[in-house]
Amino acid sequence: MDYYGVVSASSDTNMLKMAQDVFLTQLRSIDGVKVDDKRPDISRAASSLPNFASTNAKVFFYAEISDQKNPAGQTIWNCRFNAVTQEDGITHSTSENYESYYKILVGAKSAIEKVLSDLKSPAPEFKTADKANLAKDFKTGIDIESLAGTWSGEPYADKIIILRGGRGFVIFKNGATMNIKISVKSVSIGGKTTNLEISQVGKSNASFFPELPREQALACARTASPITWNFSLTSADTLEGVKNTVIQTNDGTEQGSLSSTWNRK
């Protein structure tokens, strides 16, 4: 594992340095984990996501720390631990809120072990129908492998990466990463039939709803269905259809659909 320290906008370099050192110590205390310290500057935290170097490491690990005020005016600290698997680029994360900076340090080990436990879980076995979806679908003519590349089209996303094998991830401008899977699936929407479904993998996160006010996004993260897109491949580099997600209404939020178009970069 390569350890890239902490990403934070905080100016308290002493606390950030302490957090970086504690996280590294906790990682090195876990059996079976070999950690190389790749922090570019161990005296402070970076303010932007790290640039991962190509190494023999199987996992890139870093933390994100931010703070915000709760309705009572108290500072709440959020710490998000991220483990990026180099083979497929998928980010495995866990995020917790803490009442103080020191509680982040106290709770670090259990949170780190939680996110790393995801990497130990065996990959789900593909059913026969799923295996067929990884190759060209003869009814629709869609070859999922040909979709591999970098895409754009989500208003609040920096970019969308589709990997070979029907997997990928959406990287939001707020720094969050959503894992996605791609499958051939015909759906009739408004009299039109789409033949490709892209769906969120894993639990929802408030950062997946950047278009909503923060309080609504936090509520949606607890109850919302996984975000999905139903697309038609209108050209080799264009996907058109709808995004099924939570949308804002006059009374709050509801499950709904929005027009969506992705273009290959």
Short mmCIF file of C-alpha atoms in Angstrom, two decimals:
data_model
loop_
_atom_site.label_atom_id
_atom_site.label_comp_id
_atom_site.label_asym_id
_atom_site.label_seq_id
_atom_site.Cartn_x
_atom_site.Cartn_y
_atom_site.Cartn_z
CA MET A 1 0.00 0.00 0.00
CA ASP A 2 1.15 3.55 -0.80
CA TYR A 3 0.11 6.15 1.79
CA TYR A 4 -0.56 9.67 0.49
CA GLY A 5 -1.45 11.38 3.77
CA VAL A 6 -4.28 13.85 4.24
CA VAL A 7 -6.18 16.15 1.89
CA SER A 8 -7.54 19.18 3.75
CA ALA A 9 -8.10 22.91 3.35
CA SER A 10 -7.37 23.50 7.04
CA SER A 11 -4.59 25.93 7.97
CA ASP A 12 -3.86 24.14 11.27
CA THR A 13 -0.68 22.41 10.12
CA ASN A 14 0.14 21.03 13.56
CA MET A 15 -3.13 19.11 13.80
CA LEU A 16 -2.84 17.93 10.21
CA LYS A 17 0.71 16.69 10.77
CA MET A 18 -0.49 14.83 13.88
CA ALA A 19 -3.36 13.24 11.95
CA GLN A 20 -1.06 12.16 9.11
CA ASP A 21 1.35 10.51 11.54
CA VAL A 22 -1.43 8.78 13.50
CA PHE A 23 -3.03 7.38 10.33
CA LEU A 24 0.33 6.05 9.14
CA THR A 25 0.96 4.38 12.51
CA GLN A 26 -2.48 2.79 12.47
CA LEU A 27 -2.01 1.47 8.94
CA ARG A 28 1.35 -0.06 9.83
CA SER A 29 -0.17 -1.77 12.87
CA ILE A 30 -2.55 -3.83 10.72
CA ASP A 31 -1.34 -7.38 10.08
CA GLY A 32 -0.57 -8.24 6.49
CA VAL A 33 -0.32 -4.63 5.31
CA LYS A 34 2.98 -3.22 4.06
CA VAL A 35 2.90 0.58 3.83
CA ASP A 36 5.18 2.93 1.89
CA ASP A 37 5.02 6.60 2.87
CA LYS A 38 4.40 8.60 -0.31
CA ARG A 39 3.42 11.93 1.23
CA PRO A 40 4.91 14.69 -0.97
CA ASP A 41 5.52 16.92 2.06
CA ILE A 42 5.13 15.33 5.50
CA SER A 43 5.06 18.74 7.23
CA ARG A 44 1.59 19.62 5.92
CA ALA A 45 -1.48 18.24 4.16
CA ALA A 46 -2.27 18.67 0.48
CA SER A 47 -5.23 20.85 -0.49
CA SER A 48 -6.10 18.78 -3.57
CA LEU A 49 -6.42 15.09 -4.37
CA PRO A 50 -3.07 13.29 -4.71
CA ASN A 51 -1.49 12.31 -7.98
CA PHE A 52 -0.85 8.59 -7.63
CA ALA A 53 2.49 7.37 -8.96
CA SER A 54 2.78 4.07 -10.80
CA THR A 55 4.31 1.61 -8.31
CA ASN A 56 4.00 -2.03 -7.31
CA ALA A 57 1.48 -1.10 -4.62
CA LYS A 58 -1.93 -2.74 -4.89
CA VAL A 59 -3.67 0.09 -2.99
CA PHE A 60 -3.32 3.87 -2.73
CA PHE A 61 -4.56 5.18 0.62
CA TYR A 62 -5.37 8.75 1.70
CA ALA A 63 -7.73 10.62 4.02
CA GLU A 64 -9.85 13.76 3.55
CA ILE A 65 -10.64 16.01 6.51
CA SER A 66 -13.13 18.90 6.40
CA ASP A 67 -15.17 20.86 8.91
CA GLN A 68 -18.59 22.49 8.95
CA LYS A 69 -20.94 24.14 11.43
CA ASN A 70 -24.00 22.29 12.70
CA PRO A 71 -27.30 24.16 13.36
CA ALA A 72 -26.13 24.90 16.92
CA GLY A 73 -23.00 26.63 15.59
CA GLN A 74 -20.64 23.87 16.73
CA THR A 75 -17.83 22.64 14.49
CA ILE A 76 -18.28 19.11 13.20
CA TRP A 77 -15.31 17.36 11.62
CA ASN A 78 -15.75 14.91 8.76
CA CYS A 79 -13.03 12.40 7.98
CA ARG A 80 -13.20 10.23 4.88
CA PHE A 81 -10.72 7.38 4.43
CA ASN A 82 -10.11 6.28 0.82
CA ALA A 83 -8.46 3.11 -0.48
CA VAL A 84 -8.00 3.14 -4.28
CA THR A 85 -7.23 -0.23 -5.87
CA GLN A 86 -4.62 0.30 -8.58
CA GLU A 87 -5.83 -2.57 -10.79
CA ASP A 88 -9.27 -1.13 -11.51
CA GLY A 89 -9.15 2.43 -10.13
CA ILE A 90 -12.13 1.83 -7.83
CA THR A 91 -12.21 3.90 -4.63
CA HIS A 92 -13.39 2.17 -1.45
CA SER A 93 -14.35 4.73 1.20
CA THR A 94 -15.81 5.18 4.63
CA SER A 95 -16.81 8.54 6.09
CA GLU A 96 -17.52 9.53 9.71
CA ASN A 97 -18.44 12.76 11.52
CA TYR A 98 -16.63 13.65 14.76
CA GLU A 99 -17.32 16.24 17.45
CA SER A 100 -13.64 17.16 17.75
CA TYR A 101 -10.38 16.76 15.88
CA TYR A 102 -8.98 14.55 18.62
CA LYS A 103 -11.89 12.12 18.28
CA ILE A 104 -10.81 11.62 14.67
CA LEU A 105 -7.46 10.40 15.95
CA VAL A 106 -9.07 8.16 18.57
CA GLY A 107 -11.46 6.60 16.07
CA ALA A 108 -8.98 6.32 13.21
CA LYS A 109 -8.06 2.66 13.55
CA SER A 110 -11.60 1.27 13.47
CA ALA A 111 -12.49 3.49 10.50
CA ILE A 112 -9.33 2.48 8.60
CA GLU A 113 -9.97 -1.21 9.28
CA LYS A 114 -13.54 -0.76 8.08
CA VAL A 115 -12.56 0.58 4.66
CA LEU A 116 -9.78 -1.99 4.23
CA SER A 117 -12.19 -4.81 5.07
CA ASP A 118 -14.02 -4.02 1.82
CA LEU A 119 -10.88 -4.99 -0.09
CA LYS A 120 -10.80 -8.42 1.57
CA SER A 121 -14.37 -9.27 0.55
CA PRO A 122 -14.45 -11.75 -2.35
CA ALA A 123 -15.69 -10.37 -5.64
CA PRO A 124 -19.26 -11.45 -6.43
CA GLU A 125 -19.59 -14.32 -8.88
CA PHE A 126 -21.10 -13.41 -12.22
CA LYS A 127 -24.17 -15.29 -13.31
CA THR A 128 -24.32 -16.59 -16.86
CA ALA A 129 -26.46 -13.61 -17.95
CA ASP A 130 -23.96 -11.19 -16.39
CA LYS A 131 -21.06 -12.80 -18.23
CA ALA A 132 -22.91 -12.40 -21.51
CA ASN A 133 -23.31 -8.69 -20.79
CA LEU A 134 -19.53 -8.24 -20.69
CA ALA A 135 -19.26 -9.08 -24.36
CA LYS A 136 -21.26 -7.88 -27.33
CA ASP A 137 -24.99 -8.19 -26.85
CA PHE A 138 -26.37 -9.60 -30.09
CA LYS A 139 -29.90 -8.23 -29.65
CA THR A 140 -28.83 -4.62 -29.15
CA GLY A 141 -25.46 -4.66 -30.88
CA ILE A 142 -23.83 -3.04 -27.83
CA ASP A 143 -20.29 -4.02 -26.95
CA ILE A 144 -19.67 -2.85 -23.37
CA GLU A 145 -15.91 -3.26 -23.81
CA SER A 146 -15.99 -0.56 -26.50
CA LEU A 147 -17.33 1.98 -23.97
CA ALA A 148 -14.06 2.00 -22.03
CA GLY A 149 -12.62 5.50 -21.75
CA THR A 150 -13.20 8.91 -20.20
CA TRP A 151 -16.64 10.52 -20.50
CA SER A 152 -18.27 13.81 -19.53
CA GLY A 153 -21.84 15.04 -19.19
CA GLU A 154 -22.66 15.12 -15.48
CA PRO A 155 -22.95 18.83 -14.49
CA TYR A 156 -21.36 18.32 -11.06
CA ALA A 157 -18.79 15.69 -12.08
CA ASP A 158 -15.20 16.30 -13.12
CA LYS A 159 -15.13 13.17 -15.27
CA ILE A 160 -16.54 9.67 -15.70
CA ILE A 161 -14.23 6.69 -16.19
CA ILE A 162 -15.56 3.49 -17.79
CA LEU A 163 -13.24 0.49 -17.50
CA ARG A 164 -13.19 -2.73 -19.46
CA GLY A 165 -15.33 -5.41 -17.86
CA GLY A 166 -18.39 -3.25 -17.25
CA ARG A 167 -17.13 -1.26 -14.28
CA GLY A 168 -16.17 2.36 -13.73
CA PHE A 169 -16.53 5.40 -11.49
CA VAL A 170 -17.79 8.98 -11.46
CA ILE A 171 -15.41 11.58 -9.98
CA PHE A 172 -17.37 14.55 -8.65
CA LYS A 173 -16.03 18.10 -8.52
CA ASN A 174 -16.46 18.00 -4.73
CA GLY A 175 -13.91 15.17 -4.56
CA ALA A 176 -16.32 12.27 -4.03
CA THR A 177 -16.09 9.11 -6.11
CA MET A 178 -19.04 6.87 -7.03
CA ASN A 179 -18.40 3.35 -8.27
CA ILE A 180 -20.64 2.29 -11.17
CA LYS A 181 -21.41 -0.84 -13.19
CA ILE A 182 -22.58 -1.03 -16.79
CA SER A 183 -24.97 -3.66 -18.15
CA VAL A 184 -27.14 -4.29 -21.19
CA LYS A 185 -30.77 -3.82 -20.16
CA SER A 186 -33.76 -2.75 -22.25
CA VAL A 187 -36.11 -0.26 -20.59
CA SER A 188 -39.10 1.55 -22.13
CA ILE A 189 -39.18 5.24 -21.15
CA GLY A 190 -41.78 7.60 -22.61
CA GLY A 191 -42.35 5.37 -25.60
CA LYS A 192 -38.63 5.06 -26.31
CA THR A 193 -36.52 2.01 -25.50
CA THR A 194 -33.08 2.39 -23.94
CA ASN A 195 -30.74 -0.57 -23.96
CA LEU A 196 -27.94 0.30 -21.54
CA GLU A 197 -28.10 0.73 -17.76
CA ILE A 198 -25.39 2.33 -15.66
CA SER A 199 -25.97 2.03 -11.93
CA GLN A 200 -24.40 3.16 -8.67
CA VAL A 201 -22.51 0.48 -6.74
CA GLY A 202 -22.36 0.66 -2.95
CA LYS A 203 -23.97 2.90 -0.37
CA SER A 204 -25.12 6.42 -1.13
CA ASN A 205 -23.19 9.44 0.05
CA ALA A 206 -24.45 13.02 0.51
CA SER A 207 -21.72 14.10 -1.91
CA PHE A 208 -23.51 12.14 -4.66
CA PHE A 209 -26.25 14.82 -4.57
CA PRO A 210 -24.24 18.07 -4.99
CA GLU A 211 -27.18 19.82 -6.64
CA LEU A 212 -29.21 19.61 -3.40
CA PRO A 213 -28.85 21.73 -0.23
CA ARG A 214 -26.57 19.98 2.25
CA GLU A 215 -29.29 18.99 4.72
CA GLN A 216 -31.42 17.47 1.98
CA ALA A 217 -28.40 15.65 0.55
CA LEU A 218 -27.60 14.14 3.96
CA ALA A 219 -31.20 12.92 4.30
CA CYS A 220 -31.20 11.47 0.78
CA ALA A 221 -27.97 9.58 1.44
CA ARG A 222 -29.79 7.58 4.13
CA THR A 223 -32.89 6.63 2.15
CA ALA A 224 -32.41 7.16 -1.60
CA SER A 225 -32.36 4.32 -4.10
CA PRO A 226 -29.09 3.83 -6.02
CA ILE A 227 -28.66 6.35 -8.84
CA THR A 228 -29.07 4.83 -12.31
CA TRP A 229 -28.83 5.99 -15.90
CA ASN A 230 -30.79 4.40 -18.75
CA PHE A 231 -29.05 5.18 -22.02
CA SER A 232 -29.17 4.53 -25.72
CA LEU A 233 -25.88 4.50 -27.61
CA THR A 234 -26.66 7.10 -30.29
CA SER A 235 -23.11 7.12 -31.66
CA ALA A 236 -19.75 5.58 -30.80
CA ASP A 237 -19.06 8.52 -28.48
CA THR A 238 -22.52 9.57 -27.26
CA LEU A 239 -24.93 8.11 -24.70
CA GLU A 240 -28.39 9.68 -24.42
CA GLY A 241 -31.24 8.94 -22.01
CA VAL A 242 -32.31 9.68 -18.46
CA LYS A 243 -30.77 9.81 -15.01
CA ASN A 244 -32.89 8.37 -12.20
CA THR A 245 -32.07 10.15 -8.95
CA VAL A 246 -33.48 12.37 -6.23
CA ILE A 247 -34.73 15.72 -7.54
CA GLN A 248 -35.73 18.87 -5.67
CA THR A 249 -39.38 19.92 -5.52
CA ASN A 250 -41.28 22.79 -3.93
CA ASP A 251 -42.04 20.53 -0.98
CA GLY A 252 -38.61 18.98 -0.62
CA THR A 253 -37.31 16.07 -2.68
CA GLU A 254 -38.64 13.06 -4.56
CA GLN A 255 -37.40 10.24 -6.74
CA GLY A 256 -37.45 11.38 -10.35
CA SER A 257 -35.74 11.43 -13.73
CA LEU A 258 -33.68 13.99 -15.64
CA SER A 259 -32.52 14.06 -19.24
CA SER A 260 -28.86 13.09 -19.49
CA THR A 261 -26.22 12.90 -22.20
CA TRP A 262 -22.67 11.59 -21.84
CA ASN A 263 -19.95 12.27 -24.41
CA ARG A 264 -16.64 10.51 -24.73
CA LYS A 265 -13.69 12.87 -24.26
#
